[in-house]
Amino acid sequence: MNPPEAARAQRTKKRTRIQQANEEKILDAALDVFSTYGFRGATIDQIAERAGMTKPNLLYYFRRKEDIYRAILEHTLDDWLGPLTHLGEGEEPLAELKAYIDRKLELSRDRPKASRLFALEILQGAPVIGDILAGPLKALVDEKAEVIRRWIAEGRIAPVDPHHLVFTIWATTQHYADFDVQVRAVLGAEPSETAHFDRAARTLEELILGGLRPRPD
């Protein structure tokens, strides 16, 4: 845990429900502000105004703009990696991978701003969360790659590169958040429409899972 995280944890370890609600309010407001103005263009004042609170009140929860930004990215990673942590706990590999694809698409549908902000951080070289990518994220993906290798060795799925399978799932599912405007323009879908996510799920399941089904010798 780095110093800003440690300070915030110490300050909020006995948070009341109101404090927890305020922290979530700040993060929701900050996501809107960062998504609109980017990290450099966003200010603490804008975030406080969007959250409906005073700047001193906001600074009780987060000391710096950087701490808010990192917290949003950490929350996004927690949401995305949560389903991946359970991969390998079930009995049927294809069913587990299907569930993972579906959950990732749900996150793209329900939290597109978070996905786009994360993508922007990566495009900039991950200056804020590079340590997480090279540390906890890499460790988790390496662990699940071993699960996939075991499935391959047992003949339960076709031989593929485990890391690139994970990258493929990430790329195809997050595309529907990061390139939402392009997807809707091509499909002629209105901003409120979500039916194309169901069609996307069926298509990705067929493409990815179809390619993973064991092949006869």
mmCIF file with all atom_site columns, C-alpha atoms in Angstrom:
data_model
loop_
_atom_site.group_PDB
_atom_site.id
_atom_site.type_symbol
_atom_site.label_atom_id
_atom_site.label_alt_id
_atom_site.label_comp_id
_atom_site.label_asym_id
_atom_site.label_entity_id
_atom_site.label_seq_id
_atom_site.pdbx_PDB_ins_code
_atom_site.Cartn_x
_atom_site.Cartn_y
_atom_site.Cartn_z
_atom_site.occupancy
_atom_site.B_iso_or_equiv
_atom_site.pdbx_formal_charge
_atom_site.auth_seq_id
_atom_site.auth_comp_id
_atom_site.auth_asym_id
_atom_site.auth_atom_id
_atom_site.pdbx_PDB_model_num
ATOM 1   C CA . MET A 1 1   ? 0.000   0.000   0.000   1.00 0.00 ? 1   MET A CA 1
ATOM 2   C CA . ASN A 1 2   ? 1.496   3.370   -1.019  1.00 0.00 ? 2   ASN A CA 1
ATOM 3   C CA . PRO A 1 3   ? 1.453   6.409   1.331   1.00 0.00 ? 3   PRO A CA 1
ATOM 4   C CA . PRO A 1 4   ? -1.723  8.066   -0.059  1.00 0.00 ? 4   PRO A CA 1
ATOM 5   C CA . GLU A 1 5   ? -3.620  4.770   0.164   1.00 0.00 ? 5   GLU A CA 1
ATOM 6   C CA . ALA A 1 6   ? -2.321  4.138   3.666   1.00 0.00 ? 6   ALA A CA 1
ATOM 7   C CA . ALA A 1 7   ? -3.351  7.594   4.799   1.00 0.00 ? 7   ALA A CA 1
ATOM 8   C CA . ARG A 1 8   ? -6.826  7.212   3.379   1.00 0.00 ? 8   ARG A CA 1
ATOM 9   C CA . ALA A 1 9   ? -7.212  3.731   4.846   1.00 0.00 ? 9   ALA A CA 1
ATOM 10  C CA . GLN A 1 10  ? -6.186  4.990   8.279   1.00 0.00 ? 10  GLN A CA 1
ATOM 11  C CA . ARG A 1 11  ? -8.535  7.925   8.038   1.00 0.00 ? 11  ARG A CA 1
ATOM 12  C CA . THR A 1 12  ? -11.545 5.926   6.876   1.00 0.00 ? 12  THR A CA 1
ATOM 13  C CA . LYS A 1 13  ? -11.071 2.461   8.397   1.00 0.00 ? 13  LYS A CA 1
ATOM 14  C CA . LYS A 1 14  ? -14.018 3.079   10.758  1.00 0.00 ? 14  LYS A CA 1
ATOM 15  C CA . ARG A 1 15  ? -16.215 4.793   8.207   1.00 0.00 ? 15  ARG A CA 1
ATOM 16  C CA . THR A 1 16  ? -19.892 5.308   8.870   1.00 0.00 ? 16  THR A CA 1
ATOM 17  C CA . ARG A 1 17  ? -22.503 4.618   6.231   1.00 0.00 ? 17  ARG A CA 1
ATOM 18  C CA . ILE A 1 18  ? -22.587 8.328   5.483   1.00 0.00 ? 18  ILE A CA 1
ATOM 19  C CA . GLN A 1 19  ? -18.824 8.409   4.989   1.00 0.00 ? 19  GLN A CA 1
ATOM 20  C CA . GLN A 1 20  ? -18.969 5.387   2.690   1.00 0.00 ? 20  GLN A CA 1
ATOM 21  C CA . ALA A 1 21  ? -21.786 6.996   0.704   1.00 0.00 ? 21  ALA A CA 1
ATOM 22  C CA . ASN A 1 22  ? -19.840 10.248  0.426   1.00 0.00 ? 22  ASN A CA 1
ATOM 23  C CA . GLU A 1 23  ? -16.745 8.464   -0.852  1.00 0.00 ? 23  GLU A CA 1
ATOM 24  C CA . GLU A 1 24  ? -18.790 6.707   -3.525  1.00 0.00 ? 24  GLU A CA 1
ATOM 25  C CA . LYS A 1 25  ? -20.434 10.017  -4.413  1.00 0.00 ? 25  LYS A CA 1
ATOM 26  C CA . ILE A 1 26  ? -17.009 11.587  -4.871  1.00 0.00 ? 26  ILE A CA 1
ATOM 27  C CA . LEU A 1 27  ? -15.783 8.743   -7.075  1.00 0.00 ? 27  LEU A CA 1
ATOM 28  C CA . ASP A 1 28  ? -18.931 8.841   -9.231  1.00 0.00 ? 28  ASP A CA 1
ATOM 29  C CA . ALA A 1 29  ? -18.615 12.600  -9.658  1.00 0.00 ? 29  ALA A CA 1
ATOM 30  C CA . ALA A 1 30  ? -14.890 12.331  -10.378 1.00 0.00 ? 30  ALA A CA 1
ATOM 31  C CA . LEU A 1 31  ? -15.492 9.710   -13.052 1.00 0.00 ? 31  LEU A CA 1
ATOM 32  C CA . ASP A 1 32  ? -17.792 12.150  -14.866 1.00 0.00 ? 32  ASP A CA 1
ATOM 33  C CA . VAL A 1 33  ? -15.286 14.990  -14.536 1.00 0.00 ? 33  VAL A CA 1
ATOM 34  C CA . PHE A 1 34  ? -12.221 12.973  -15.557 1.00 0.00 ? 34  PHE A CA 1
ATOM 35  C CA . SER A 1 35  ? -14.155 11.470  -18.487 1.00 0.00 ? 35  SER A CA 1
ATOM 36  C CA . THR A 1 36  ? -15.049 14.960  -19.673 1.00 0.00 ? 36  THR A CA 1
ATOM 37  C CA . TYR A 1 37  ? -11.827 16.906  -19.051 1.00 0.00 ? 37  TYR A CA 1
ATOM 38  C CA . GLY A 1 38  ? -9.159  14.235  -18.662 1.00 0.00 ? 38  GLY A CA 1
ATOM 39  C CA . PHE A 1 39  ? -6.833  14.014  -15.678 1.00 0.00 ? 39  PHE A CA 1
ATOM 40  C CA . ARG A 1 40  ? -4.929  17.212  -16.426 1.00 0.00 ? 40  ARG A CA 1
ATOM 41  C CA . GLY A 1 41  ? -8.007  19.280  -17.180 1.00 0.00 ? 41  GLY A CA 1
ATOM 42  C CA . ALA A 1 42  ? -10.025 18.112  -14.186 1.00 0.00 ? 42  ALA A CA 1
ATOM 43  C CA . THR A 1 43  ? -9.878  20.026  -10.896 1.00 0.00 ? 43  THR A CA 1
ATOM 44  C CA . ILE A 1 44  ? -10.783 19.274  -7.290  1.00 0.00 ? 44  ILE A CA 1
ATOM 45  C CA . ASP A 1 45  ? -13.267 22.169  -7.418  1.00 0.00 ? 45  ASP A CA 1
ATOM 46  C CA . GLN A 1 46  ? -15.073 20.621  -10.393 1.00 0.00 ? 46  GLN A CA 1
ATOM 47  C CA . ILE A 1 47  ? -15.284 17.262  -8.660  1.00 0.00 ? 47  ILE A CA 1
ATOM 48  C CA . ALA A 1 48  ? -16.557 18.799  -5.421  1.00 0.00 ? 48  ALA A CA 1
ATOM 49  C CA . GLU A 1 49  ? -19.192 20.784  -7.277  1.00 0.00 ? 49  GLU A CA 1
ATOM 50  C CA . ARG A 1 50  ? -20.326 17.721  -9.220  1.00 0.00 ? 50  ARG A CA 1
ATOM 51  C CA . ALA A 1 51  ? -20.497 15.727  -5.977  1.00 0.00 ? 51  ALA A CA 1
ATOM 52  C CA . GLY A 1 52  ? -22.524 18.465  -4.285  1.00 0.00 ? 52  GLY A CA 1
ATOM 53  C CA . MET A 1 53  ? -20.061 19.011  -1.466  1.00 0.00 ? 53  MET A CA 1
ATOM 54  C CA . THR A 1 54  ? -17.506 21.574  -0.352  1.00 0.00 ? 54  THR A CA 1
ATOM 55  C CA . LYS A 1 55  ? -13.867 21.293  -1.314  1.00 0.00 ? 55  LYS A CA 1
ATOM 56  C CA . PRO A 1 56  ? -12.717 20.919  2.330   1.00 0.00 ? 56  PRO A CA 1
ATOM 57  C CA . ASN A 1 57  ? -15.252 18.127  2.824   1.00 0.00 ? 57  ASN A CA 1
ATOM 58  C CA . LEU A 1 58  ? -13.984 16.327  -0.261  1.00 0.00 ? 58  LEU A CA 1
ATOM 59  C CA . LEU A 1 59  ? -10.385 16.687  0.907   1.00 0.00 ? 59  LEU A CA 1
ATOM 60  C CA . TYR A 1 60  ? -11.289 14.871  4.108   1.00 0.00 ? 60  TYR A CA 1
ATOM 61  C CA . TYR A 1 61  ? -11.696 11.722  1.992   1.00 0.00 ? 61  TYR A CA 1
ATOM 62  C CA . PHE A 1 62  ? -9.018  12.270  -0.648  1.00 0.00 ? 62  PHE A CA 1
ATOM 63  C CA . ARG A 1 63  ? -6.053  14.582  -0.165  1.00 0.00 ? 63  ARG A CA 1
ATOM 64  C CA . ARG A 1 64  ? -5.141  14.974  -3.820  1.00 0.00 ? 64  ARG A CA 1
ATOM 65  C CA . LYS A 1 65  ? -6.647  14.738  -7.278  1.00 0.00 ? 65  LYS A CA 1
ATOM 66  C CA . GLU A 1 66  ? -4.188  11.932  -7.995  1.00 0.00 ? 66  GLU A CA 1
ATOM 67  C CA . ASP A 1 67  ? -5.622  9.873   -5.121  1.00 0.00 ? 67  ASP A CA 1
ATOM 68  C CA . ILE A 1 68  ? -9.154  10.190  -6.498  1.00 0.00 ? 68  ILE A CA 1
ATOM 69  C CA . TYR A 1 69  ? -8.007  9.256   -9.986  1.00 0.00 ? 69  TYR A CA 1
ATOM 70  C CA . ARG A 1 70  ? -6.116  6.198   -8.766  1.00 0.00 ? 70  ARG A CA 1
ATOM 71  C CA . ALA A 1 71  ? -9.098  5.102   -6.640  1.00 0.00 ? 71  ALA A CA 1
ATOM 72  C CA . ILE A 1 72  ? -11.359 5.154   -9.705  1.00 0.00 ? 72  ILE A CA 1
ATOM 73  C CA . LEU A 1 73  ? -8.907  3.062   -11.715 1.00 0.00 ? 73  LEU A CA 1
ATOM 74  C CA . GLU A 1 74  ? -8.483  0.625   -8.817  1.00 0.00 ? 74  GLU A CA 1
ATOM 75  C CA . HIS A 1 75  ? -12.258 0.237   -8.523  1.00 0.00 ? 75  HIS A CA 1
ATOM 76  C CA . THR A 1 76  ? -12.460 -0.416  -12.267 1.00 0.00 ? 76  THR A CA 1
ATOM 77  C CA . LEU A 1 77  ? -9.777  -3.080  -12.060 1.00 0.00 ? 77  LEU A CA 1
ATOM 78  C CA . ASP A 1 78  ? -11.492 -4.667  -9.054  1.00 0.00 ? 78  ASP A CA 1
ATOM 79  C CA . ASP A 1 79  ? -14.730 -4.904  -11.045 1.00 0.00 ? 79  ASP A CA 1
ATOM 80  C CA . TRP A 1 80  ? -13.019 -6.346  -14.103 1.00 0.00 ? 80  TRP A CA 1
ATOM 81  C CA . LEU A 1 81  ? -10.737 -8.777  -12.324 1.00 0.00 ? 81  LEU A CA 1
ATOM 82  C CA . GLY A 1 82  ? -13.331 -10.041 -9.869  1.00 0.00 ? 82  GLY A CA 1
ATOM 83  C CA . PRO A 1 83  ? -14.883 -12.488 -12.374 1.00 0.00 ? 83  PRO A CA 1
ATOM 84  C CA . LEU A 1 84  ? -11.412 -13.605 -13.502 1.00 0.00 ? 84  LEU A CA 1
ATOM 85  C CA . THR A 1 85  ? -10.442 -14.587 -9.963  1.00 0.00 ? 85  THR A CA 1
ATOM 86  C CA . HIS A 1 86  ? -13.113 -17.308 -10.031 1.00 0.00 ? 86  HIS A CA 1
ATOM 87  C CA . LEU A 1 87  ? -11.957 -18.871 -13.293 1.00 0.00 ? 87  LEU A CA 1
ATOM 88  C CA . GLY A 1 88  ? -11.055 -22.494 -12.593 1.00 0.00 ? 88  GLY A CA 1
ATOM 89  C CA . GLU A 1 89  ? -13.452 -22.991 -9.697  1.00 0.00 ? 89  GLU A CA 1
ATOM 90  C CA . GLY A 1 90  ? -16.147 -24.759 -11.749 1.00 0.00 ? 90  GLY A CA 1
ATOM 91  C CA . GLU A 1 91  ? -16.336 -28.095 -13.485 1.00 0.00 ? 91  GLU A CA 1
ATOM 92  C CA . GLU A 1 92  ? -16.784 -27.031 -17.100 1.00 0.00 ? 92  GLU A CA 1
ATOM 93  C CA . PRO A 1 93  ? -14.158 -24.782 -18.764 1.00 0.00 ? 93  PRO A CA 1
ATOM 94  C CA . LEU A 1 94  ? -16.355 -23.577 -21.628 1.00 0.00 ? 94  LEU A CA 1
ATOM 95  C CA . ALA A 1 95  ? -19.164 -22.657 -19.234 1.00 0.00 ? 95  ALA A CA 1
ATOM 96  C CA . GLU A 1 96  ? -16.734 -20.709 -17.080 1.00 0.00 ? 96  GLU A CA 1
ATOM 97  C CA . LEU A 1 97  ? -15.297 -18.858 -20.060 1.00 0.00 ? 97  LEU A CA 1
ATOM 98  C CA . LYS A 1 98  ? -18.812 -18.091 -21.311 1.00 0.00 ? 98  LYS A CA 1
ATOM 99  C CA . ALA A 1 99  ? -19.691 -16.592 -17.935 1.00 0.00 ? 99  ALA A CA 1
ATOM 100 C CA . TYR A 1 100 ? -16.526 -14.506 -18.015 1.00 0.00 ? 100 TYR A CA 1
ATOM 101 C CA . ILE A 1 101 ? -17.261 -13.158 -21.506 1.00 0.00 ? 101 ILE A CA 1
ATOM 102 C CA . ASP A 1 102 ? -20.833 -12.317 -20.511 1.00 0.00 ? 102 ASP A CA 1
ATOM 103 C CA . ARG A 1 103 ? -19.765 -10.540 -17.316 1.00 0.00 ? 103 ARG A CA 1
ATOM 104 C CA . LYS A 1 104 ? -17.147 -8.480  -19.134 1.00 0.00 ? 104 LYS A CA 1
ATOM 105 C CA . LEU A 1 105 ? -19.746 -7.380  -21.661 1.00 0.00 ? 105 LEU A CA 1
ATOM 106 C CA . GLU A 1 106 ? -22.120 -6.441  -18.842 1.00 0.00 ? 106 GLU A CA 1
ATOM 107 C CA . LEU A 1 107 ? -19.419 -4.218  -17.355 1.00 0.00 ? 107 LEU A CA 1
ATOM 108 C CA . SER A 1 108 ? -18.855 -2.580  -20.745 1.00 0.00 ? 108 SER A CA 1
ATOM 109 C CA . ARG A 1 109 ? -22.581 -1.949  -20.988 1.00 0.00 ? 109 ARG A CA 1
ATOM 110 C CA . ASP A 1 110 ? -23.047 -0.682  -17.428 1.00 0.00 ? 110 ASP A CA 1
ATOM 111 C CA . ARG A 1 111 ? -19.752 1.195   -16.825 1.00 0.00 ? 111 ARG A CA 1
ATOM 112 C CA . PRO A 1 112 ? -18.544 2.526   -20.189 1.00 0.00 ? 112 PRO A CA 1
ATOM 113 C CA . LYS A 1 113 ? -17.023 5.719   -18.748 1.00 0.00 ? 113 LYS A CA 1
ATOM 114 C CA . ALA A 1 114 ? -14.835 3.713   -16.383 1.00 0.00 ? 114 ALA A CA 1
ATOM 115 C CA . SER A 1 115 ? -13.635 1.541   -19.252 1.00 0.00 ? 115 SER A CA 1
ATOM 116 C CA . ARG A 1 116 ? -12.799 4.529   -21.429 1.00 0.00 ? 116 ARG A CA 1
ATOM 117 C CA . LEU A 1 117 ? -10.944 6.295   -18.620 1.00 0.00 ? 117 LEU A CA 1
ATOM 118 C CA . PHE A 1 118 ? -8.933  3.127   -18.007 1.00 0.00 ? 118 PHE A CA 1
ATOM 119 C CA . ALA A 1 119 ? -8.133  2.863   -21.719 1.00 0.00 ? 119 ALA A CA 1
ATOM 120 C CA . LEU A 1 120 ? -6.898  6.459   -21.714 1.00 0.00 ? 120 LEU A CA 1
ATOM 121 C CA . GLU A 1 121 ? -4.623  5.698   -18.756 1.00 0.00 ? 121 GLU A CA 1
ATOM 122 C CA . ILE A 1 122 ? -3.149  2.737   -20.667 1.00 0.00 ? 122 ILE A CA 1
ATOM 123 C CA . LEU A 1 123 ? -2.675  4.774   -23.857 1.00 0.00 ? 123 LEU A CA 1
ATOM 124 C CA . GLN A 1 124 ? -0.704  7.299   -21.827 1.00 0.00 ? 124 GLN A CA 1
ATOM 125 C CA . GLY A 1 125 ? 1.648   4.578   -20.600 1.00 0.00 ? 125 GLY A CA 1
ATOM 126 C CA . ALA A 1 126 ? -0.142  3.785   -17.319 1.00 0.00 ? 126 ALA A CA 1
ATOM 127 C CA . PRO A 1 127 ? 1.696   6.452   -15.272 1.00 0.00 ? 127 PRO A CA 1
ATOM 128 C CA . VAL A 1 128 ? -0.626  6.024   -12.274 1.00 0.00 ? 128 VAL A CA 1
ATOM 129 C CA . ILE A 1 129 ? -1.337  2.289   -12.180 1.00 0.00 ? 129 ILE A CA 1
ATOM 130 C CA . GLY A 1 130 ? 1.694   0.815   -13.889 1.00 0.00 ? 130 GLY A CA 1
ATOM 131 C CA . ASP A 1 131 ? 2.691   -0.818  -10.602 1.00 0.00 ? 131 ASP A CA 1
ATOM 132 C CA . ILE A 1 132 ? -0.662  -2.606  -10.405 1.00 0.00 ? 132 ILE A CA 1
ATOM 133 C CA . LEU A 1 133 ? -0.439  -3.841  -13.997 1.00 0.00 ? 133 LEU A CA 1
ATOM 134 C CA . ALA A 1 134 ? 3.053   -5.259  -13.483 1.00 0.00 ? 134 ALA A CA 1
ATOM 135 C CA . GLY A 1 135 ? 2.230   -6.575  -10.012 1.00 0.00 ? 135 GLY A CA 1
ATOM 136 C CA . PRO A 1 136 ? -1.202  -7.863  -8.913  1.00 0.00 ? 136 PRO A CA 1
ATOM 137 C CA . LEU A 1 137 ? -2.744  -7.911  -12.404 1.00 0.00 ? 137 LEU A CA 1
ATOM 138 C CA . LYS A 1 138 ? 0.164   -9.833  -13.941 1.00 0.00 ? 138 LYS A CA 1
ATOM 139 C CA . ALA A 1 139 ? 0.171   -12.292 -11.035 1.00 0.00 ? 139 ALA A CA 1
ATOM 140 C CA . LEU A 1 140 ? -3.543  -13.000 -11.436 1.00 0.00 ? 140 LEU A CA 1
ATOM 141 C CA . VAL A 1 141 ? -3.359  -13.454 -15.218 1.00 0.00 ? 141 VAL A CA 1
ATOM 142 C CA . ASP A 1 142 ? -0.312  -15.725 -14.863 1.00 0.00 ? 142 ASP A CA 1
ATOM 143 C CA . GLU A 1 143 ? -2.227  -17.800 -12.304 1.00 0.00 ? 143 GLU A CA 1
ATOM 144 C CA . LYS A 1 144 ? -5.246  -18.158 -14.597 1.00 0.00 ? 144 LYS A CA 1
ATOM 145 C CA . ALA A 1 145 ? -2.973  -18.958 -17.539 1.00 0.00 ? 145 ALA A CA 1
ATOM 146 C CA . GLU A 1 146 ? -1.898  -22.021 -15.588 1.00 0.00 ? 146 GLU A CA 1
ATOM 147 C CA . VAL A 1 147 ? -5.554  -22.991 -15.168 1.00 0.00 ? 147 VAL A CA 1
ATOM 148 C CA . ILE A 1 148 ? -6.061  -22.725 -18.926 1.00 0.00 ? 148 ILE A CA 1
ATOM 149 C CA . ARG A 1 149 ? -2.907  -24.762 -19.573 1.00 0.00 ? 149 ARG A CA 1
ATOM 150 C CA . ARG A 1 150 ? -4.273  -27.472 -17.281 1.00 0.00 ? 150 ARG A CA 1
ATOM 151 C CA . TRP A 1 151 ? -7.544  -27.545 -19.215 1.00 0.00 ? 151 TRP A CA 1
ATOM 152 C CA . ILE A 1 152 ? -5.564  -27.903 -22.441 1.00 0.00 ? 152 ILE A CA 1
ATOM 153 C CA . ALA A 1 153 ? -3.408  -30.700 -20.992 1.00 0.00 ? 153 ALA A CA 1
ATOM 154 C CA . GLU A 1 154 ? -6.565  -32.515 -19.877 1.00 0.00 ? 154 GLU A CA 1
ATOM 155 C CA . GLY A 1 155 ? -8.017  -32.243 -23.385 1.00 0.00 ? 155 GLY A CA 1
ATOM 156 C CA . ARG A 1 156 ? -10.927 -30.133 -22.191 1.00 0.00 ? 156 ARG A CA 1
ATOM 157 C CA . ILE A 1 157 ? -10.259 -27.207 -24.553 1.00 0.00 ? 157 ILE A CA 1
ATOM 158 C CA . ALA A 1 158 ? -8.265  -26.828 -27.760 1.00 0.00 ? 158 ALA A CA 1
ATOM 159 C CA . PRO A 1 159 ? -4.613  -25.724 -27.538 1.00 0.00 ? 159 PRO A CA 1
ATOM 160 C CA . VAL A 1 160 ? -4.278  -21.917 -27.441 1.00 0.00 ? 160 VAL A CA 1
ATOM 161 C CA . ASP A 1 161 ? -1.901  -19.431 -25.876 1.00 0.00 ? 161 ASP A CA 1
ATOM 162 C CA . PRO A 1 162 ? -3.523  -18.714 -22.481 1.00 0.00 ? 162 PRO A CA 1
ATOM 163 C CA . HIS A 1 163 ? -2.363  -15.109 -22.175 1.00 0.00 ? 163 HIS A CA 1
ATOM 164 C CA . HIS A 1 164 ? -3.539  -14.217 -25.645 1.00 0.00 ? 164 HIS A CA 1
ATOM 165 C CA . LEU A 1 165 ? -6.890  -15.868 -24.978 1.00 0.00 ? 165 LEU A CA 1
ATOM 166 C CA . VAL A 1 166 ? -7.355  -13.528 -22.010 1.00 0.00 ? 166 VAL A CA 1
ATOM 167 C CA . PHE A 1 167 ? -6.226  -10.546 -24.113 1.00 0.00 ? 167 PHE A CA 1
ATOM 168 C CA . THR A 1 168 ? -8.743  -11.512 -26.803 1.00 0.00 ? 168 THR A CA 1
ATOM 169 C CA . ILE A 1 169 ? -11.608 -11.581 -24.308 1.00 0.00 ? 169 ILE A CA 1
ATOM 170 C CA . TRP A 1 170 ? -10.542 -8.229  -22.898 1.00 0.00 ? 170 TRP A CA 1
ATOM 171 C CA . ALA A 1 171 ? -10.182 -6.643  -26.340 1.00 0.00 ? 171 ALA A CA 1
ATOM 172 C CA . THR A 1 172 ? -13.474 -7.852  -27.772 1.00 0.00 ? 172 THR A CA 1
ATOM 173 C CA . THR A 1 173 ? -15.616 -7.121  -24.729 1.00 0.00 ? 173 THR A CA 1
ATOM 174 C CA . GLN A 1 174 ? -14.133 -3.742  -23.806 1.00 0.00 ? 174 GLN A CA 1
ATOM 175 C CA . HIS A 1 175 ? -14.440 -2.617  -27.442 1.00 0.00 ? 175 HIS A CA 1
ATOM 176 C CA . TYR A 1 176 ? -18.165 -2.132  -26.827 1.00 0.00 ? 176 TYR A CA 1
ATOM 177 C CA . ALA A 1 177 ? -17.421 0.468   -24.139 1.00 0.00 ? 177 ALA A CA 1
ATOM 178 C CA . ASP A 1 178 ? -14.302 2.147   -25.493 1.00 0.00 ? 178 ASP A CA 1
ATOM 179 C CA . PHE A 1 179 ? -15.684 2.443   -29.048 1.00 0.00 ? 179 PHE A CA 1
ATOM 180 C CA . ASP A 1 180 ? -19.350 2.777   -28.106 1.00 0.00 ? 180 ASP A CA 1
ATOM 181 C CA . VAL A 1 181 ? -19.903 5.782   -30.362 1.00 0.00 ? 181 VAL A CA 1
ATOM 182 C CA . GLN A 1 182 ? -18.485 3.941   -33.362 1.00 0.00 ? 182 GLN A CA 1
ATOM 183 C CA . VAL A 1 183 ? -20.445 0.767   -32.601 1.00 0.00 ? 183 VAL A CA 1
ATOM 184 C CA . ARG A 1 184 ? -23.714 2.681   -32.307 1.00 0.00 ? 184 ARG A CA 1
ATOM 185 C CA . ALA A 1 185 ? -23.006 4.705   -35.452 1.00 0.00 ? 185 ALA A CA 1
ATOM 186 C CA . VAL A 1 186 ? -22.452 1.553   -37.516 1.00 0.00 ? 186 VAL A CA 1
ATOM 187 C CA . LEU A 1 187 ? -25.441 -0.260  -36.014 1.00 0.00 ? 187 LEU A CA 1
ATOM 188 C CA . GLY A 1 188 ? -27.705 2.782   -36.052 1.00 0.00 ? 188 GLY A CA 1
ATOM 189 C CA . ALA A 1 189 ? -28.389 2.286   -32.346 1.00 0.00 ? 189 ALA A CA 1
ATOM 190 C CA . GLU A 1 190 ? -29.699 5.051   -30.108 1.00 0.00 ? 190 GLU A CA 1
ATOM 191 C CA . PRO A 1 191 ? -27.808 5.932   -26.875 1.00 0.00 ? 191 PRO A CA 1
ATOM 192 C CA . SER A 1 192 ? -30.506 4.235   -24.782 1.00 0.00 ? 192 SER A CA 1
ATOM 193 C CA . GLU A 1 193 ? -30.462 0.970   -26.734 1.00 0.00 ? 193 GLU A CA 1
ATOM 194 C CA . THR A 1 194 ? -28.645 -2.057  -25.290 1.00 0.00 ? 194 THR A CA 1
ATOM 195 C CA . ALA A 1 195 ? -29.998 -4.941  -27.374 1.00 0.00 ? 195 ALA A CA 1
ATOM 196 C CA . HIS A 1 196 ? -26.772 -5.112  -29.368 1.00 0.00 ? 196 HIS A CA 1
ATOM 197 C CA . PHE A 1 197 ? -24.943 -6.287  -26.233 1.00 0.00 ? 197 PHE A CA 1
ATOM 198 C CA . ASP A 1 198 ? -27.011 -9.481  -26.272 1.00 0.00 ? 198 ASP A CA 1
ATOM 199 C CA . ARG A 1 199 ? -26.168 -10.034 -29.930 1.00 0.00 ? 199 ARG A CA 1
ATOM 200 C CA . ALA A 1 200 ? -22.520 -9.287  -29.198 1.00 0.00 ? 200 ALA A CA 1
ATOM 201 C CA . ALA A 1 201 ? -22.518 -11.868 -26.400 1.00 0.00 ? 201 ALA A CA 1
ATOM 202 C CA . ARG A 1 202 ? -23.897 -14.584 -28.672 1.00 0.00 ? 202 ARG A CA 1
ATOM 203 C CA . THR A 1 203 ? -21.406 -13.717 -31.412 1.00 0.00 ? 203 THR A CA 1
ATOM 204 C CA . LEU A 1 204 ? -18.373 -13.648 -29.121 1.00 0.00 ? 204 LEU A CA 1
ATOM 205 C CA . GLU A 1 205 ? -19.432 -16.868 -27.420 1.00 0.00 ? 205 GLU A CA 1
ATOM 206 C CA . GLU A 1 206 ? -19.720 -18.604 -30.769 1.00 0.00 ? 206 GLU A CA 1
ATOM 207 C CA . LEU A 1 207 ? -16.403 -17.284 -32.059 1.00 0.00 ? 207 LEU A CA 1
ATOM 208 C CA . ILE A 1 208 ? -14.308 -17.741 -28.937 1.00 0.00 ? 208 ILE A CA 1
ATOM 209 C CA . LEU A 1 209 ? -15.896 -20.826 -27.413 1.00 0.00 ? 209 LEU A CA 1
ATOM 210 C CA . GLY A 1 210 ? -16.314 -22.431 -30.826 1.00 0.00 ? 210 GLY A CA 1
ATOM 211 C CA . GLY A 1 211 ? -12.598 -22.115 -31.377 1.00 0.00 ? 211 GLY A CA 1
ATOM 212 C CA . LEU A 1 212 ? -11.867 -23.604 -27.955 1.00 0.00 ? 212 LEU A CA 1
ATOM 213 C CA . ARG A 1 213 ? -13.951 -26.752 -28.253 1.00 0.00 ? 213 ARG A CA 1
ATOM 214 C CA . PRO A 1 214 ? -11.717 -29.844 -28.289 1.00 0.00 ? 214 PRO A CA 1
ATOM 215 C CA . ARG A 1 215 ? -10.871 -30.962 -31.792 1.00 0.00 ? 215 ARG A CA 1
ATOM 216 C CA . PRO A 1 216 ? -11.098 -34.604 -32.812 1.00 0.00 ? 216 PRO A CA 1
ATOM 217 C CA . ASP A 1 217 ? -7.752  -36.295 -33.413 1.00 0.00 ? 217 ASP A CA 1
#
